[in-house]
PDB file of N, CA and C in Angstrom:
ATOM      1  N   MET A   1       0.819  -1.176   0.000  1.00  0.00           N
ATOM      2  CA  MET A   1       0.000   0.000   0.000  1.00  0.00           C
ATOM      3  C   MET A   1       0.871   1.251   0.000  1.00  0.00           C
ATOM      4  N   PRO A   2       1.632   1.463  -1.037  1.00  0.00           N
ATOM      5  CA  PRO A   2       2.564   2.580  -1.048  1.00  0.00           C
ATOM      6  C   PRO A   2       1.901   3.946  -1.177  1.00  0.00           C
ATOM      7  N   LYS A   3       0.633   4.007  -1.554  1.00  0.00           N
ATOM      8  CA  LYS A   3      -0.016   5.298  -1.754  1.00  0.00           C
ATOM      9  C   LYS A   3      -0.668   5.839  -0.493  1.00  0.00           C
ATOM     10  N   ILE A   4      -0.751   5.054   0.547  1.00  0.00           N
ATOM     11  CA  ILE A   4      -1.352   5.520   1.791  1.00  0.00           C
ATOM     12  C   ILE A   4      -0.332   6.358   2.547  1.00  0.00           C
ATOM     13  N   LYS A   5      -0.775   7.531   2.964  1.00  0.00           N
ATOM     14  CA  LYS A   5       0.106   8.429   3.713  1.00  0.00           C
ATOM     15  C   LYS A   5       0.237   7.940   5.153  1.00  0.00           C
ATOM     16  N   GLN A   6       1.260   8.398   5.797  1.00  0.00           N
ATOM     17  CA  GLN A   6       1.538   8.024   7.176  1.00  0.00           C
ATOM     18  C   GLN A   6       0.393   8.494   8.080  1.00  0.00           C
ATOM     19  N   ASN A   7      -0.179   7.561   8.879  1.00  0.00           N
ATOM     20  CA  ASN A   7      -1.258   7.916   9.802  1.00  0.00           C
ATOM     21  C   ASN A   7      -1.342   6.879  10.911  1.00  0.00           C
ATOM     22  N   ARG A   8      -2.189   7.123  11.880  1.00  0.00           N
ATOM     23  CA  ARG A   8      -2.347   6.225  13.022  1.00  0.00           C
ATOM     24  C   ARG A   8      -3.347   5.101  12.768  1.00  0.00           C
ATOM     25  N   PHE A   9      -4.173   5.213  11.765  1.00  0.00           N
ATOM     26  CA  PHE A   9      -5.295   4.292  11.603  1.00  0.00           C
ATOM     27  C   PHE A   9      -5.007   3.128  10.663  1.00  0.00           C
ATOM     28  N   VAL A  10      -4.136   3.305   9.699  1.00  0.00           N
ATOM     29  CA  VAL A  10      -3.822   2.256   8.735  1.00  0.00           C
ATOM     30  C   VAL A  10      -2.345   1.932   8.856  1.00  0.00           C
ATOM     31  N   GLY A  11      -2.046   0.657   9.056  1.00  0.00           N
ATOM     32  CA  GLY A  11      -0.652   0.250   9.130  1.00  0.00           C
ATOM     33  C   GLY A  11      -0.140   0.165  10.553  1.00  0.00           C
ATOM     34  N   PHE A  12       1.154   0.100  10.655  1.00  0.00           N
ATOM     35  CA  PHE A  12       1.859  -0.060  11.927  1.00  0.00           C
ATOM     36  C   PHE A  12       2.065   1.322  12.524  1.00  0.00           C
ATOM     37  N   GLY A  13       1.236   1.738  13.481  1.00  0.00           N
ATOM     38  CA  GLY A  13       1.224   3.125  13.928  1.00  0.00           C
ATOM     39  C   GLY A  13       1.717   3.377  15.332  1.00  0.00           C
ATOM     40  N   LEU A  14       2.889   2.893  15.673  1.00  0.00           N
ATOM     41  CA  LEU A  14       3.465   3.237  16.964  1.00  0.00           C
ATOM     42  C   LEU A  14       4.045   4.645  16.900  1.00  0.00           C
ATOM     43  N   SER A  15       4.139   5.296  18.051  1.00  0.00           N
ATOM     44  CA  SER A  15       4.632   6.670  18.061  1.00  0.00           C
ATOM     45  C   SER A  15       6.075   6.765  17.571  1.00  0.00           C
ATOM     46  N   LEU A  16       6.889   5.759  17.849  1.00  0.00           N
ATOM     47  CA  LEU A  16       8.276   5.762  17.376  1.00  0.00           C
ATOM     48  C   LEU A  16       8.326   5.704  15.855  1.00  0.00           C
ATOM     49  N   VAL A  17       7.449   4.942  15.257  1.00  0.00           N
ATOM     50  CA  VAL A  17       7.412   4.791  13.798  1.00  0.00           C
ATOM     51  C   VAL A  17       6.837   6.047  13.142  1.00  0.00           C
ATOM     52  N   LEU A  18       5.877   6.682  13.796  1.00  0.00           N
ATOM     53  CA  LEU A  18       5.224   7.846  13.216  1.00  0.00           C
ATOM     54  C   LEU A  18       6.103   9.092  13.209  1.00  0.00           C
ATOM     55  N   LYS A  19       7.184   9.097  13.953  1.00  0.00           N
ATOM     56  CA  LYS A  19       8.051  10.278  14.018  1.00  0.00           C
ATOM     57  C   LYS A  19       8.844  10.497  12.741  1.00  0.00           C
ATOM     58  N   ASP A  20       9.181   9.433  12.039  1.00  0.00           N
ATOM     59  CA  ASP A  20      10.037   9.548  10.860  1.00  0.00           C
ATOM     60  C   ASP A  20       9.386   8.829   9.683  1.00  0.00           C
ATOM     61  N   ASN A  21       9.329   9.498   8.552  1.00  0.00           N
ATOM     62  CA  ASN A  21       8.678   8.922   7.370  1.00  0.00           C
ATOM     63  C   ASN A  21       9.434   7.697   6.849  1.00  0.00           C
ATOM     64  N   GLU A  22      10.749   7.731   6.843  1.00  0.00           N
ATOM     65  CA  GLU A  22      11.543   6.594   6.368  1.00  0.00           C
ATOM     66  C   GLU A  22      11.332   5.363   7.259  1.00  0.00           C
ATOM     67  N   THR A  23      11.274   5.573   8.564  1.00  0.00           N
ATOM     68  CA  THR A  23      11.022   4.473   9.501  1.00  0.00           C
ATOM     69  C   THR A  23       9.633   3.893   9.276  1.00  0.00           C
ATOM     70  N   TRP A  24       8.662   4.753   9.008  1.00  0.00           N
ATOM     71  CA  TRP A  24       7.301   4.292   8.763  1.00  0.00           C
ATOM     72  C   TRP A  24       7.245   3.414   7.522  1.00  0.00           C
ATOM     73  N   ILE A  25       7.920   3.832   6.457  1.00  0.00           N
ATOM     74  CA  ILE A  25       7.927   3.049   5.224  1.00  0.00           C
ATOM     75  C   ILE A  25       8.588   1.693   5.446  1.00  0.00           C
ATOM     76  N   ARG A  26       9.714   1.683   6.144  1.00  0.00           N
ATOM     77  CA  ARG A  26      10.399   0.411   6.415  1.00  0.00           C
ATOM     78  C   ARG A  26       9.557  -0.513   7.291  1.00  0.00           C
ATOM     79  N   ALA A  27       8.877   0.055   8.286  1.00  0.00           N
ATOM     80  CA  ALA A  27       8.033  -0.759   9.164  1.00  0.00           C
ATOM     81  C   ALA A  27       6.869  -1.367   8.386  1.00  0.00           C
ATOM     82  N   GLN A  28       6.269  -0.592   7.473  1.00  0.00           N
ATOM     83  CA  GLN A  28       5.158  -1.108   6.669  1.00  0.00           C
ATOM     84  C   GLN A  28       5.618  -2.250   5.777  1.00  0.00           C
ATOM     85  N   ARG A  29       6.773  -2.091   5.174  1.00  0.00           N
ATOM     86  CA  ARG A  29       7.292  -3.157   4.298  1.00  0.00           C
ATOM     87  C   ARG A  29       7.631  -4.410   5.091  1.00  0.00           C
ATOM     88  N   PHE A  30       8.248  -4.241   6.260  1.00  0.00           N
ATOM     89  CA  PHE A  30       8.605  -5.393   7.083  1.00  0.00           C
ATOM     90  C   PHE A  30       7.357  -6.125   7.572  1.00  0.00           C
ATOM     91  N   CYS A  31       6.380  -5.374   8.072  1.00  0.00           N
ATOM     92  CA  CYS A  31       5.146  -6.006   8.562  1.00  0.00           C
ATOM     93  C   CYS A  31       4.374  -6.665   7.425  1.00  0.00           C
ATOM     94  N   GLY A  32       4.372  -6.045   6.256  1.00  0.00           N
ATOM     95  CA  GLY A  32       3.714  -6.648   5.100  1.00  0.00           C
ATOM     96  C   GLY A  32       4.372  -7.963   4.720  1.00  0.00           C
ATOM     97  N   PHE A  33       5.698  -7.976   4.721  1.00  0.00           N
ATOM     98  CA  PHE A  33       6.431  -9.214   4.428  1.00  0.00           C
ATOM     99  C   PHE A  33       6.103 -10.291   5.459  1.00  0.00           C
ATOM    100  N   CYS A  34       6.056  -9.910   6.735  1.00  0.00           N
ATOM    101  CA  CYS A  34       5.739 -10.885   7.790  1.00  0.00           C
ATOM    102  C   CYS A  34       4.329 -11.449   7.633  1.00  0.00           C
ATOM    103  N   PHE A  35       3.362 -10.601   7.299  1.00  0.00           N
ATOM    104  CA  PHE A  35       1.989 -11.070   7.112  1.00  0.00           C
ATOM    105  C   PHE A  35       1.891 -12.051   5.944  1.00  0.00           C
ATOM    106  N   VAL A  36       2.571 -11.753   4.858  1.00  0.00           N
ATOM    107  CA  VAL A  36       2.549 -12.653   3.707  1.00  0.00           C
ATOM    108  C   VAL A  36       3.230 -13.972   4.061  1.00  0.00           C
ATOM    109  N   LEU A  37       4.349 -13.917   4.758  1.00  0.00           N
ATOM    110  CA  LEU A  37       5.067 -15.129   5.150  1.00  0.00           C
ATOM    111  C   LEU A  37       4.221 -16.002   6.079  1.00  0.00           C
ATOM    112  N   VAL A  38       3.587 -15.399   7.071  1.00  0.00           N
ATOM    113  CA  VAL A  38       2.739 -16.164   7.995  1.00  0.00           C
ATOM    114  C   VAL A  38       1.535 -16.754   7.257  1.00  0.00           C
ATOM    115  N   GLY A  39       0.971 -16.016   6.322  1.00  0.00           N
ATOM    116  CA  GLY A  39      -0.140 -16.545   5.531  1.00  0.00           C
ATOM    117  C   GLY A  39       0.281 -17.733   4.693  1.00  0.00           C
ATOM    118  N   PHE A  40       1.459 -17.647   4.080  1.00  0.00           N
ATOM    119  CA  PHE A  40       1.965 -18.750   3.274  1.00  0.00           C
ATOM    120  C   PHE A  40       2.246 -19.982   4.136  1.00  0.00           C
ATOM    121  N   ILE A  41       2.853 -19.784   5.299  1.00  0.00           N
ATOM    122  CA  ILE A  41       3.130 -20.899   6.207  1.00  0.00           C
ATOM    123  C   ILE A  41       1.824 -21.522   6.694  1.00  0.00           C
ATOM    124  N   SER A  42       0.835 -20.701   6.999  1.00  0.00           N
ATOM    125  CA  SER A  42      -0.469 -21.228   7.428  1.00  0.00           C
ATOM    126  C   SER A  42      -1.125 -22.049   6.330  1.00  0.00           C
ATOM    127  N   LEU A  43      -0.992 -21.594   5.101  1.00  0.00           N
ATOM    128  CA  LEU A  43      -1.546 -22.334   3.978  1.00  0.00           C
ATOM    129  C   LEU A  43      -0.869 -23.696   3.832  1.00  0.00           C
ATOM    130  N   ILE A  44       0.446 -23.729   3.946  1.00  0.00           N
ATOM    131  CA  ILE A  44       1.185 -24.992   3.851  1.00  0.00           C
ATOM    132  C   ILE A  44       0.761 -25.946   4.974  1.00  0.00           C
ATOM    133  N   PHE A  45       0.695 -25.453   6.211  1.00  0.00           N
ATOM    134  CA  PHE A  45       0.328 -26.313   7.329  1.00  0.00           C
ATOM    135  C   PHE A  45      -1.122 -26.775   7.255  1.00  0.00           C
ATOM    136  N   SER A  46      -1.982 -26.002   6.614  1.00  0.00           N
ATOM    137  CA  SER A  46      -3.380 -26.414   6.523  1.00  0.00           C
ATOM    138  C   SER A  46      -3.549 -27.672   5.679  1.00  0.00           C
ATOM    139  N   PHE A  47      -2.632 -27.932   4.770  1.00  0.00           N
ATOM    140  CA  PHE A  47      -2.705 -29.147   3.969  1.00  0.00           C
ATOM    141  C   PHE A  47      -2.237 -30.383   4.743  1.00  0.00           C
ATOM    142  N   PHE A  48      -1.409 -30.188   5.754  1.00  0.00           N
ATOM    143  CA  PHE A  48      -0.852 -31.315   6.498  1.00  0.00           C
ATOM    144  C   PHE A  48      -1.606 -31.640   7.781  1.00  0.00           C
ATOM    145  N   CYS A  49      -2.388 -30.712   8.286  1.00  0.00           N
ATOM    146  CA  CYS A  49      -3.126 -30.957   9.535  1.00  0.00           C
ATOM    147  C   CYS A  49      -4.461 -31.607   9.219  1.00  0.00           C
ATOM    148  N   GLN A  50      -4.745 -32.660   9.910  1.00  0.00           N
ATOM    149  CA  GLN A  50      -6.036 -33.321   9.802  1.00  0.00           C
ATOM    150  C   GLN A  50      -6.877 -32.924  11.007  1.00  0.00           C
ATOM    151  N   ARG A  51      -8.160 -33.039  10.887  1.00  0.00           N
ATOM    152  CA  ARG A  51      -9.055 -32.657  11.983  1.00  0.00           C
ATOM    153  C   ARG A  51      -8.808 -33.523  13.216  1.00  0.00           C
ATOM    154  N   LYS A  52      -8.456 -34.781  13.048  1.00  0.00           N
ATOM    155  CA  LYS A  52      -8.206 -35.664  14.188  1.00  0.00           C
ATOM    156  C   LYS A  52      -6.926 -35.298  14.936  1.00  0.00           C
ATOM    157  N   ASP A  53      -6.017 -34.568  14.316  1.00  0.00           N
ATOM    158  CA  ASP A  53      -4.793 -34.145  14.975  1.00  0.00           C
ATOM    159  C   ASP A  53      -5.035 -33.019  15.981  1.00  0.00           C
ATOM    160  N   LEU A  54      -6.142 -32.355  15.891  1.00  0.00           N
ATOM    161  CA  LEU A  54      -6.431 -31.212  16.755  1.00  0.00           C
ATOM    162  C   LEU A  54      -7.218 -31.687  17.975  1.00  0.00           C
ATOM    163  N   SER A  55      -6.538 -32.362  18.891  1.00  0.00           N
ATOM    164  CA  SER A  55      -7.207 -32.936  20.051  1.00  0.00           C
ATOM    165  C   SER A  55      -7.615 -31.878  21.071  1.00  0.00           C
ATOM    166  N   PHE A  56      -7.012 -30.710  21.027  1.00  0.00           N
ATOM    167  CA  PHE A  56      -7.352 -29.669  22.004  1.00  0.00           C
ATOM    168  C   PHE A  56      -8.615 -28.907  21.628  1.00  0.00           C
ATOM    169  N   VAL A  57      -9.162 -29.150  20.444  1.00  0.00           N
ATOM    170  CA  VAL A  57     -10.378 -28.436  20.018  1.00  0.00           C
ATOM    171  C   VAL A  57     -11.597 -29.182  20.470  1.00  0.00           C
TER     172      VAL A  57
END
């Protein structure tokens, strides 16, 4: 989402990140990468987990 301006409502909005525009851009890219990576890992694990393996549910 490179067109969204720096704000508190969209993205990673800690006060430390909001102080500097370059830090905000780097934080958005890092968090975006992490979200995509976690989504991909979740997708991979969803193919290997069977319903019977989830004994705590």
